Short mmCIF file of C-alpha atoms in Angstrom, two decimals:
data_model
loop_
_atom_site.label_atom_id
_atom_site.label_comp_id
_atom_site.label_asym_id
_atom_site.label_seq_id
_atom_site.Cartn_x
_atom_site.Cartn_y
_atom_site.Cartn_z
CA UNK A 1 -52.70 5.96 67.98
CA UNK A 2 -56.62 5.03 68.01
CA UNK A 3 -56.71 9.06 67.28
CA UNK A 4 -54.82 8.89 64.15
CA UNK A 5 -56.27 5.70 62.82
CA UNK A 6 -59.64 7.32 63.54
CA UNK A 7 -58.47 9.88 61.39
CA UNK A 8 -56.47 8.10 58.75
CA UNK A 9 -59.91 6.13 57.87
CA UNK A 10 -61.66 9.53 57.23
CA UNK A 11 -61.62 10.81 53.57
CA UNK A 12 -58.28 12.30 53.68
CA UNK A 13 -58.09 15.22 50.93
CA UNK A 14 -54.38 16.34 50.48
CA UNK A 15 -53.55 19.28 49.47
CA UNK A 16 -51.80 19.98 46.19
CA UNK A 17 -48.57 21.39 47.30
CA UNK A 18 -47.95 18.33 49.14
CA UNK A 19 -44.71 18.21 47.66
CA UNK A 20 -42.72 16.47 44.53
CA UNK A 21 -42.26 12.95 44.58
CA UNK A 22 -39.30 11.61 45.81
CA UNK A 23 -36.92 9.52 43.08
CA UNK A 24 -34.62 6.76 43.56
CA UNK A 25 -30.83 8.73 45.03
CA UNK A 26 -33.15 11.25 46.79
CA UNK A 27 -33.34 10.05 50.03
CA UNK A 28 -33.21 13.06 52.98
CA UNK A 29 -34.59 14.17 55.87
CA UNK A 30 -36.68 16.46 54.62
CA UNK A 31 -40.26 16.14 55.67
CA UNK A 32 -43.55 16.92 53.68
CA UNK A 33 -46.78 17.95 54.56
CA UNK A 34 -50.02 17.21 54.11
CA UNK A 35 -53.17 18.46 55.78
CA UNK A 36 -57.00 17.52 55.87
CA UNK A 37 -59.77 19.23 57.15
CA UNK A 38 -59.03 18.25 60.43
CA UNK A 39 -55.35 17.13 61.28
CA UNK A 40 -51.96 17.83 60.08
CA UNK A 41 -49.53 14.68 58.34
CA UNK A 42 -46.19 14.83 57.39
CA UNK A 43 -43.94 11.89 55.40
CA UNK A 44 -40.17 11.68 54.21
CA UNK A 45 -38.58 8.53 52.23
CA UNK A 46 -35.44 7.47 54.06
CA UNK A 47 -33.12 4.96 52.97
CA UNK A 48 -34.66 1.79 54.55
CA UNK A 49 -38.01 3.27 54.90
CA UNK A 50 -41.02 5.30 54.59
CA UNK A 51 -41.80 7.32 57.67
CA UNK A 52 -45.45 8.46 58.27
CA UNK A 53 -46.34 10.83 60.93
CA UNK A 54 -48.76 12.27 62.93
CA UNK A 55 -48.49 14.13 66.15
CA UNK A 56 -46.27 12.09 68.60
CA UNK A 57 -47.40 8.80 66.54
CA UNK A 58 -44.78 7.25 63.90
CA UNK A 59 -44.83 4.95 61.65
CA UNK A 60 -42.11 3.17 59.40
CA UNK A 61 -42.66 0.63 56.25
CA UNK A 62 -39.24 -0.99 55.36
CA UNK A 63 -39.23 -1.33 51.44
CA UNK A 64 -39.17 -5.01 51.09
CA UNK A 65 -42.20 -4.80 53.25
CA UNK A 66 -43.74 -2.28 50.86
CA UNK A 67 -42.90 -4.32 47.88
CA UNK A 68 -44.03 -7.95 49.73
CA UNK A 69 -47.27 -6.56 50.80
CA UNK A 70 -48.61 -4.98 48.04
CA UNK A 71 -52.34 -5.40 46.87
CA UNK A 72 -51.77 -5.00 42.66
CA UNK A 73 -53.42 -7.90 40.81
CA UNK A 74 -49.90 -8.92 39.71
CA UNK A 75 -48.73 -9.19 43.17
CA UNK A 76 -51.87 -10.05 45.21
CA UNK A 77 -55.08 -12.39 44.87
CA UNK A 78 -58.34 -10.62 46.06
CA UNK A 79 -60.42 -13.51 45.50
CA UNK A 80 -58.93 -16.07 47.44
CA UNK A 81 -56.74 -13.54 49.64
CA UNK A 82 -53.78 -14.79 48.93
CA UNK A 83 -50.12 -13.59 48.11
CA UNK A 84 -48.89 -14.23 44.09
CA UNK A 85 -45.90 -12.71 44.17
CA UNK A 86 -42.98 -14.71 45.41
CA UNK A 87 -41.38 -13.04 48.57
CA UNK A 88 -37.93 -15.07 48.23
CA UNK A 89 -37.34 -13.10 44.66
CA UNK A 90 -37.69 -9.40 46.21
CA UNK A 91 -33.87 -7.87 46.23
CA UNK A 92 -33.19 -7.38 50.36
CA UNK A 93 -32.22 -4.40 49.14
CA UNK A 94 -35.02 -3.07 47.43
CA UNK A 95 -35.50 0.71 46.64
CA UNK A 96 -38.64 2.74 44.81
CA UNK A 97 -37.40 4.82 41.54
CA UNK A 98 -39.76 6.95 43.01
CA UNK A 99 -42.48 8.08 45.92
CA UNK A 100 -44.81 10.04 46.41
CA UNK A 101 -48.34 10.62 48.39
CA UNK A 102 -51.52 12.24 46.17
CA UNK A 103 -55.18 12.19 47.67
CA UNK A 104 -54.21 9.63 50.54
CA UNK A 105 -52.39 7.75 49.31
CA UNK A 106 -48.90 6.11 49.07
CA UNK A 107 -47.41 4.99 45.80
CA UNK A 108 -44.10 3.34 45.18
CA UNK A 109 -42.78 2.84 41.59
CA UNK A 110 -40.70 0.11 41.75
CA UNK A 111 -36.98 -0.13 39.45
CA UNK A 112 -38.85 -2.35 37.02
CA UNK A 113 -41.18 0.09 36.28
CA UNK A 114 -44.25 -1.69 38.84
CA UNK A 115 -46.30 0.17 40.96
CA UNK A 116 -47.12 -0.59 44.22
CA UNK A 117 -50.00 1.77 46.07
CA UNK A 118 -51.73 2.18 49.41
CA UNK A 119 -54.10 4.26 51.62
CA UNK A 120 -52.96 5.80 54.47
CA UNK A 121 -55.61 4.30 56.74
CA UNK A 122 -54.82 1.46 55.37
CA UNK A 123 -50.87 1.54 56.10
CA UNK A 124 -52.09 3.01 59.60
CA UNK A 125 -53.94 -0.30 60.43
CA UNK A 126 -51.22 -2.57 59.37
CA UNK A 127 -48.29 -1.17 60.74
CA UNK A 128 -46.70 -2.28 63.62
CA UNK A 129 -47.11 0.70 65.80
CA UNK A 130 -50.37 0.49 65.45
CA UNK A 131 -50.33 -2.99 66.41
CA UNK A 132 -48.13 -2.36 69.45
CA UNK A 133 -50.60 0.16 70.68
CA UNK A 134 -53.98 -1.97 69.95
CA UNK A 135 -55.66 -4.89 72.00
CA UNK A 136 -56.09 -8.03 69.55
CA UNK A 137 -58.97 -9.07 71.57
CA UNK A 138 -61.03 -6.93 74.10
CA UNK A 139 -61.67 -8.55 77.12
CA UNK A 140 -63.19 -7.40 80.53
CA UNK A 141 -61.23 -8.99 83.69
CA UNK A 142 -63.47 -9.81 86.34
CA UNK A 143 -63.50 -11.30 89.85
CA UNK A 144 -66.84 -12.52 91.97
CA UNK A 145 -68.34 -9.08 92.58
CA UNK A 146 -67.66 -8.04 88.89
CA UNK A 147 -68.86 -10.38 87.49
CA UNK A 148 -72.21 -10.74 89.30
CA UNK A 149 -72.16 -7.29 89.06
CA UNK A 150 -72.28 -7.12 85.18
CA UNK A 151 -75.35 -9.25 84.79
CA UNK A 152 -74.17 -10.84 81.87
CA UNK A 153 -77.56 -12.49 80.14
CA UNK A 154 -77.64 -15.94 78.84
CA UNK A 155 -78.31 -17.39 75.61
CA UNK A 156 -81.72 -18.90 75.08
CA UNK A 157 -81.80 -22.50 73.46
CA UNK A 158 -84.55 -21.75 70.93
CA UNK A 159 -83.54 -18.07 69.94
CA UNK A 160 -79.39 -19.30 69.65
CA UNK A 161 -80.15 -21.91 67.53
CA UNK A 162 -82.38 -20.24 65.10
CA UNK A 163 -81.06 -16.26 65.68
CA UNK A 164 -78.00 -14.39 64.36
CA UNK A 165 -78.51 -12.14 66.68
CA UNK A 166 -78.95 -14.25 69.74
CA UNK A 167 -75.67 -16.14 68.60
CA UNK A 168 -73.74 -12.94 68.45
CA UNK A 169 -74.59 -11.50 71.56
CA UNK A 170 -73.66 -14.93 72.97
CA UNK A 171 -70.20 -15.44 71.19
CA UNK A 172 -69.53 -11.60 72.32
CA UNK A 173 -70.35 -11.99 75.76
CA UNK A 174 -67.94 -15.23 75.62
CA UNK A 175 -65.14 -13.09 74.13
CA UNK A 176 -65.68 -10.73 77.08
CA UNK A 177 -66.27 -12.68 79.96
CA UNK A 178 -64.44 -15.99 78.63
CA UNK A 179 -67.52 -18.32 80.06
CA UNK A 180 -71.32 -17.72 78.51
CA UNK A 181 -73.98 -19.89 79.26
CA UNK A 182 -76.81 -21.69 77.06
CA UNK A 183 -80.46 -21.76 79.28
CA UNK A 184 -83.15 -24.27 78.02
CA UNK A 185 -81.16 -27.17 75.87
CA UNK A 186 -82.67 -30.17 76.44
CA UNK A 187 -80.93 -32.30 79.11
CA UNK A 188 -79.06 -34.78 76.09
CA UNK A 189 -75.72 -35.28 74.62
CA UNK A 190 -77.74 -35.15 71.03
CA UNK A 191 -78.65 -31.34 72.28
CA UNK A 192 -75.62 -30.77 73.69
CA UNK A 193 -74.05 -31.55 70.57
CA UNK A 194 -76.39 -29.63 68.36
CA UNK A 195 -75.90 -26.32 70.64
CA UNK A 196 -71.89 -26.61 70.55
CA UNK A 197 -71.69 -26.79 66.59
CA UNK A 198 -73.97 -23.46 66.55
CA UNK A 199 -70.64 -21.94 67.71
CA UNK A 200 -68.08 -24.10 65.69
CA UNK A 201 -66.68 -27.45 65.03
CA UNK A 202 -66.72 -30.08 67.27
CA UNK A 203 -62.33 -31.13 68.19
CA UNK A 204 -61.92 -34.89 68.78
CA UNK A 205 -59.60 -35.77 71.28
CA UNK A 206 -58.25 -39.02 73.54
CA UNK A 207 -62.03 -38.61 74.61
CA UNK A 208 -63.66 -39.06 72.20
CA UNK A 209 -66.19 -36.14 69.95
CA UNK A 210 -68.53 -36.11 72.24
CA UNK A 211 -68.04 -36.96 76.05
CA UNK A 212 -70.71 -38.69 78.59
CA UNK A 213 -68.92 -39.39 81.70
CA UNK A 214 -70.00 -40.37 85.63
CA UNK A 215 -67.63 -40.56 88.52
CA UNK A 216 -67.19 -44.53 87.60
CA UNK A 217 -63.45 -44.05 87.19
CA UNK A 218 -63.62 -45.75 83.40
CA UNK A 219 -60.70 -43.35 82.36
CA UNK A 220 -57.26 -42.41 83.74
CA UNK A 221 -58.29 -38.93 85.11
CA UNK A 222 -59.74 -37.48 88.75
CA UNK A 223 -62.37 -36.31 86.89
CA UNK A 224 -64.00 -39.53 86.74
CA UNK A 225 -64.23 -39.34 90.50
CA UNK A 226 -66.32 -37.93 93.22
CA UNK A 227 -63.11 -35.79 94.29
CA UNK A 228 -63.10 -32.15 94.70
CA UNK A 229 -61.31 -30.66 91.56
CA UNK A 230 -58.90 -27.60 91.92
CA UNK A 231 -59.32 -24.73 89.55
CA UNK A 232 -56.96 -25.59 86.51
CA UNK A 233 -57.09 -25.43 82.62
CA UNK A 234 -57.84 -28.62 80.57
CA UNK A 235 -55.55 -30.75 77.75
CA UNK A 236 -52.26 -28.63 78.66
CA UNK A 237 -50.51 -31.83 77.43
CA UNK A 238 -51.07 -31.20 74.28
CA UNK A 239 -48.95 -28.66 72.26
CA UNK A 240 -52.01 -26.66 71.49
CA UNK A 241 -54.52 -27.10 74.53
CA UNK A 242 -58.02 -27.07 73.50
CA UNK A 243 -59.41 -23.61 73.01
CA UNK A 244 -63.07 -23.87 74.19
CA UNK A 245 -64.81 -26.33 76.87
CA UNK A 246 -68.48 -26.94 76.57
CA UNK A 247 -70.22 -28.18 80.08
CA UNK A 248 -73.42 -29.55 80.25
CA UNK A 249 -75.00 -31.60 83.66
CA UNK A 250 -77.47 -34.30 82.27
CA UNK A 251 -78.43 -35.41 85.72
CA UNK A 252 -77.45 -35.48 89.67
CA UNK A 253 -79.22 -37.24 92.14
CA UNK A 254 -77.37 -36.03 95.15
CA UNK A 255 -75.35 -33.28 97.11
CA UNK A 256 -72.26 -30.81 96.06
CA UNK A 257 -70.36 -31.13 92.29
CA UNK A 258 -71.04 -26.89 91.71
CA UNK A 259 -68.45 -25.61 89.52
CA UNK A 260 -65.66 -23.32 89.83
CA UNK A 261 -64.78 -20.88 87.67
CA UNK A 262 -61.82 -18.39 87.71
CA UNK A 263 -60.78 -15.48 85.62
CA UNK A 264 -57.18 -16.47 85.14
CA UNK A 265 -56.35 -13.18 83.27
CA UNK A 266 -57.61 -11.15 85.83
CA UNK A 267 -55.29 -12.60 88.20
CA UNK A 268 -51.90 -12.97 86.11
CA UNK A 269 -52.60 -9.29 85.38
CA UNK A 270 -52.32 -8.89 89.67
CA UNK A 271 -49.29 -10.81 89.07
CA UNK A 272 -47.72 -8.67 86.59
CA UNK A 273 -49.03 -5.42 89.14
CA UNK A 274 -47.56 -6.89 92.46
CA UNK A 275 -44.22 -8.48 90.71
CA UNK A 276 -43.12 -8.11 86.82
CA UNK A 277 -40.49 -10.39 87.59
CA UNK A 278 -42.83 -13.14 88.63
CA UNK A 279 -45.28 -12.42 85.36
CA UNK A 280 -41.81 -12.58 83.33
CA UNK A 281 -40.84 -15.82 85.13
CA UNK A 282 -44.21 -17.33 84.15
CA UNK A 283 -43.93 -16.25 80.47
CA UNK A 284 -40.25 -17.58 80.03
CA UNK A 285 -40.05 -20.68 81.65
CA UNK A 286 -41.49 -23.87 79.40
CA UNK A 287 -43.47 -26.43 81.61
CA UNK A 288 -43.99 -30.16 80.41
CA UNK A 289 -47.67 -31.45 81.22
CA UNK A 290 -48.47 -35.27 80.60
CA UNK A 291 -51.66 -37.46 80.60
CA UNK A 292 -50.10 -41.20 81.31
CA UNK A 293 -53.38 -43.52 80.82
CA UNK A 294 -53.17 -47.66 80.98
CA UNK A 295 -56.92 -47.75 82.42
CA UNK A 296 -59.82 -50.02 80.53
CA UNK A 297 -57.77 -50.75 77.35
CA UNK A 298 -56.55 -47.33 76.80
CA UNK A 299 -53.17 -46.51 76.22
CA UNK A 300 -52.13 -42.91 76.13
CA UNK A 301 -48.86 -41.16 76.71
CA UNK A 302 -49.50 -37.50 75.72
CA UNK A 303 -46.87 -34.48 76.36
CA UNK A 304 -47.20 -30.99 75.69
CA UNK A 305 -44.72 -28.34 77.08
CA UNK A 306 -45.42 -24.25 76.91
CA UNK A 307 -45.20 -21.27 79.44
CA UNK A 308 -47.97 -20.73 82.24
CA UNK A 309 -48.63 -17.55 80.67
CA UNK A 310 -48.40 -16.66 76.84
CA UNK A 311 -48.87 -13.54 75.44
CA UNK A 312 -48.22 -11.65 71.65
CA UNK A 313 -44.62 -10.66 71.90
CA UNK A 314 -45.83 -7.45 69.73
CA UNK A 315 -47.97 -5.79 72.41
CA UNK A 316 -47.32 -7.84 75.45
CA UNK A 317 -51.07 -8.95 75.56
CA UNK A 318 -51.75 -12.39 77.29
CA UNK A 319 -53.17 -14.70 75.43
CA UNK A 320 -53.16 -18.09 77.24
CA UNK A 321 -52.50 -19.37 80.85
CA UNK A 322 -51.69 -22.80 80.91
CA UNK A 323 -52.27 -24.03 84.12
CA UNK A 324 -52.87 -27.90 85.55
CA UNK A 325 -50.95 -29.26 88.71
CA UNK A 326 -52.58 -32.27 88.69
CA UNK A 327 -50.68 -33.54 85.01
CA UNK A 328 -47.64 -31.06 85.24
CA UNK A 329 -44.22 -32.96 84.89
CA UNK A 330 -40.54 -32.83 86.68
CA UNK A 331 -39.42 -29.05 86.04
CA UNK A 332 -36.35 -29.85 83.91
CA UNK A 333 -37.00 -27.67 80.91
CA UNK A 334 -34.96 -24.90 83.03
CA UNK A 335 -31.64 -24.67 84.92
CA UNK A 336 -31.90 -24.80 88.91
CA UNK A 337 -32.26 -20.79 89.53
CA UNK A 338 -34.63 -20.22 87.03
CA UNK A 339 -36.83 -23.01 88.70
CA UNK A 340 -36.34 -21.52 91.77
CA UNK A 341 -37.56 -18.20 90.80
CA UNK A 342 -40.24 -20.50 88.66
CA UNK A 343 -41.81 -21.68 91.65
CA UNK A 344 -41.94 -18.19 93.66
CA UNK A 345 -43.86 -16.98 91.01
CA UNK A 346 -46.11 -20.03 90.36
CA UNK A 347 -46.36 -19.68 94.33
CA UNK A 348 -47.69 -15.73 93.65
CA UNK A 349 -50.65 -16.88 90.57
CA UNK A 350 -51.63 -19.22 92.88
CA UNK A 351 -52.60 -17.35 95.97
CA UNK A 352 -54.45 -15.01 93.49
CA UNK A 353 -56.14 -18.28 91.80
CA UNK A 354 -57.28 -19.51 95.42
CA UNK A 355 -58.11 -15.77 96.78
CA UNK A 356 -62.24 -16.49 97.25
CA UNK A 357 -63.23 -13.24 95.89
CA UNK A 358 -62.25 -14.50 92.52
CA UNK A 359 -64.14 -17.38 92.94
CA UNK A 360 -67.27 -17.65 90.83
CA UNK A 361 -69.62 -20.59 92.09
CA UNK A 362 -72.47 -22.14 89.50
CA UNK A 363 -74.52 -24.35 90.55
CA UNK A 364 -74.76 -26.61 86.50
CA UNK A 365 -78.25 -27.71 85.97
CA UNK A 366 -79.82 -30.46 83.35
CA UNK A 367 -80.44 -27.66 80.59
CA UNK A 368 -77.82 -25.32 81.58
CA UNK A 369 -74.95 -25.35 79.17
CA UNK A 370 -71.78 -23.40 79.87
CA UNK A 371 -69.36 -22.52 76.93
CA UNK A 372 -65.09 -21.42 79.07
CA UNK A 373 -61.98 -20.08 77.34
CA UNK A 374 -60.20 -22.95 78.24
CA UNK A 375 -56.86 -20.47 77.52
CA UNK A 376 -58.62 -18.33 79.80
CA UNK A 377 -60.71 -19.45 82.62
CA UNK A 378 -59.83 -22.07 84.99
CA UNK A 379 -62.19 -24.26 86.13
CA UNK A 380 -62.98 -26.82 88.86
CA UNK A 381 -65.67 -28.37 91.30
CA UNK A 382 -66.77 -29.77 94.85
CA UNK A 383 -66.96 -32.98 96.04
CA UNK A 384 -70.51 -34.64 95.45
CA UNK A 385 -72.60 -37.61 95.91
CA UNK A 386 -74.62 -39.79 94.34
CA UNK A 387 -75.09 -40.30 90.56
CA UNK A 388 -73.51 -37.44 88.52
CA UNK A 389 -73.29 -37.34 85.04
CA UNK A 390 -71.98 -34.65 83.10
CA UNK A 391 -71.44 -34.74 78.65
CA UNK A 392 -69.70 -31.90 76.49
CA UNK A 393 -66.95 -31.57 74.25
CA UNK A 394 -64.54 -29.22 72.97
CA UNK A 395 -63.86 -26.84 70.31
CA UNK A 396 -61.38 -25.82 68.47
CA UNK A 397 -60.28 -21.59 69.56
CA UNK A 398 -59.51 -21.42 65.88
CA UNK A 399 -63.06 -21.93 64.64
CA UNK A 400 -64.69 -19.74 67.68
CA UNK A 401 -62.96 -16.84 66.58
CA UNK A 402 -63.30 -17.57 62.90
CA UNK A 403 -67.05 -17.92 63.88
CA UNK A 404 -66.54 -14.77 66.10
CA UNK A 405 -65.01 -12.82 63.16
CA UNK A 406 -68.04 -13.62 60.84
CA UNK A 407 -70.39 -12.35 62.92
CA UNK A 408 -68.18 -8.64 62.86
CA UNK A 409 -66.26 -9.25 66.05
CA UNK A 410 -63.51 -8.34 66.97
CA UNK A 411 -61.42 -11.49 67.74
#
């Protein structure tokens, strides 16, 4: 499939005896062909459908599909991108008078006389076989030794916050790797703050916009301890855990407190290798996760309930592991079996979680900021001593990938 849409998004020059257009009670079997300077296509109209070929790569476009998405003034608004034509007044049953493909492209005359047209490459990139065959989001999964391996670079305060550049290689590397680090920011929340919204908006949560915090227990959470933290995923009880956690460690007079950082795609994916069942298990099965707070006049009762794993249901790539033992809930979102089978496979991530060689250990320093996929990378610490005290925030994933996007990324 990358072949053809490679190809499809070349000047495609068909040739004249392409064949006649199809009209509306014409509907067969019969194939026509098309060829360019380089590859052969062939098309037919069925009844529910326009078929486009190439090779051993097919693609179908229902009608009411054709008819919803097209791109014609009357139907479509290119300024603000957004649809005119109302989708609820299309007949279900929808049929072109006619069809035909000229000079690469597609056009449907509809029975009230509109027309509807599209490239092929265009057609190519939207249609779900395409989709089915393409990664939304390229990552690379990595363990220890990868991952020291690939030298990854860091961001430089100065150049990020006055470069294009700098910030793109930066949010890149962070779409890769799902952590990237900021060197040089002055040890503050103020700079902390001012380096986050390079990348996007700033989410307020239970903790505030911003977050200062020291192991004075002052909130309901072990994080606001001196305790060793086990690799998890933050705010998984809320429906839509916080995309993007922003680290920075203003000051530590003492011992211990490095943080932990785990790929947790690269080990679901040894999950879905060593067991499918098990990956399945963790996809299916909702989980509640609560934050219960009555600590220094706060009062919070938060719930949020989702599969460990989540992934497009298009082309079966993973997209968020949801992962927190510390505020998971009673199992009773499934039936005794399934929870049974649940917890073999929870048992199976876990081991790969805890397996050291996919244990990266960063020592955070006053000026070292570190950006994590929090729907990616799990996170955690030692034990310490003495005075700790770490700020950040989060971010929306939304506006990282919007951000992302803007820069020409592929997100």
């Amino acid at each position: 499939m990358a072949g053809l849409l490679r190809h499809l998004r070349q000047n495609i020059r068909l040739v004249s005896s392409f064949g006649k257009p199809h009209t509306k009670g014409a509907y067969s079997q019969k194939r026509h062909l098309a060829s360019t300077t380089t590859t052969l296509y062939d098309w037919r109209a069925a009844d529910e459908y326009v078929e486009i070929s190439h090779g051993d790569a097919v693609m179908r476009f229902d009608y009411v599909w054709l008819r919803d998405t097209c791109r014609s003034a009357a139907s479509y608004n290119p300024k603000t991108s957004q649809r005119i034509l109302d989708t609820a007044s299309i007949d279900l049953n929808i049929r072109p008078a006619q069809t035909k493909v000229t000079d690469g492209h597609l056009s449907l005359t509809w029975p009230d006389g509109h027309v509807t047209s599209y490239s092929l490459s265009w057609l190519a990139e939207h249609s779900h076989q395409a989709k089915a065959r393409t990664v939304l989001q390229p990552r690379v999964l990595w363990n220890r030794d990868t991952y020291d391996a690939a030298q990854v670079p860091s961001a430089r305060w100065e150049e990020f916050m006055s470069s294009e550049a700098e910030l793109r290689s930066f949010v890149q590397n962070f779409l890769l790797y799902g952590i990237a680090f900021v060197d040089g920011v002055p040890a503050s929340v103020e700079a902390t703050e001012a380096v986050s919204e390079r990348v996007s908006i700033i989410r307020e949560t239970l903790y505030g916009r911003m977050w200062s915090f020291t192991s004075d227990l002052s909130r309901g959470d072990t994080a606001y301890t001196t305790q060793a933290l086990d690799r998890h995923t933050d705010t998984t009880y809320l429906h839509e855990p916080c995309g993007v956690q922003v680290f920075h460690c203003l000051q530590h007079e003492g011992t211990g407190g490095r943080t932990l950082l785990v790929d947790g795609f690269h080990a679901a994916h040894a999950v879905l290798e060593a067991s499918p069942e098990s990956f399945r298990a963790l996809c299916r099965v909702p989980i509640r996760h609560e934050n219960l707070e009555a600590e220094g006049g706060h009062r919070n009762h938060l719930v949020g309930t989702g599969p460990v794993l989540s992934a497009h249901p298009w082309n079966r790539e993973l997209y968020m592991i949801r992962y927190n033992n510390y505020d998971r809930a009673p199992i009773d979102t499934a039936p005794p079996e399934e929870v049974r089978r649940w917890y073999a496979a929870h048992r199976l991530l876990t081991a790969r979680l805890r397996d050291p060689g996919n244990e990266l250990w960063v020592k955070l320093t006053p000026g070292r900021v570190v950006f994590i996929d929090n729907w990616r990378v799990l996170h955690g610490r030692d034990s310490f001593t003495g005075l700790r005290r770490v700020c950040g925030c989060y971010l929306p994933r939304d506006d990282v990938l919007s951000t992302a996007r803007a820069l020409g990324l592929l997100a």
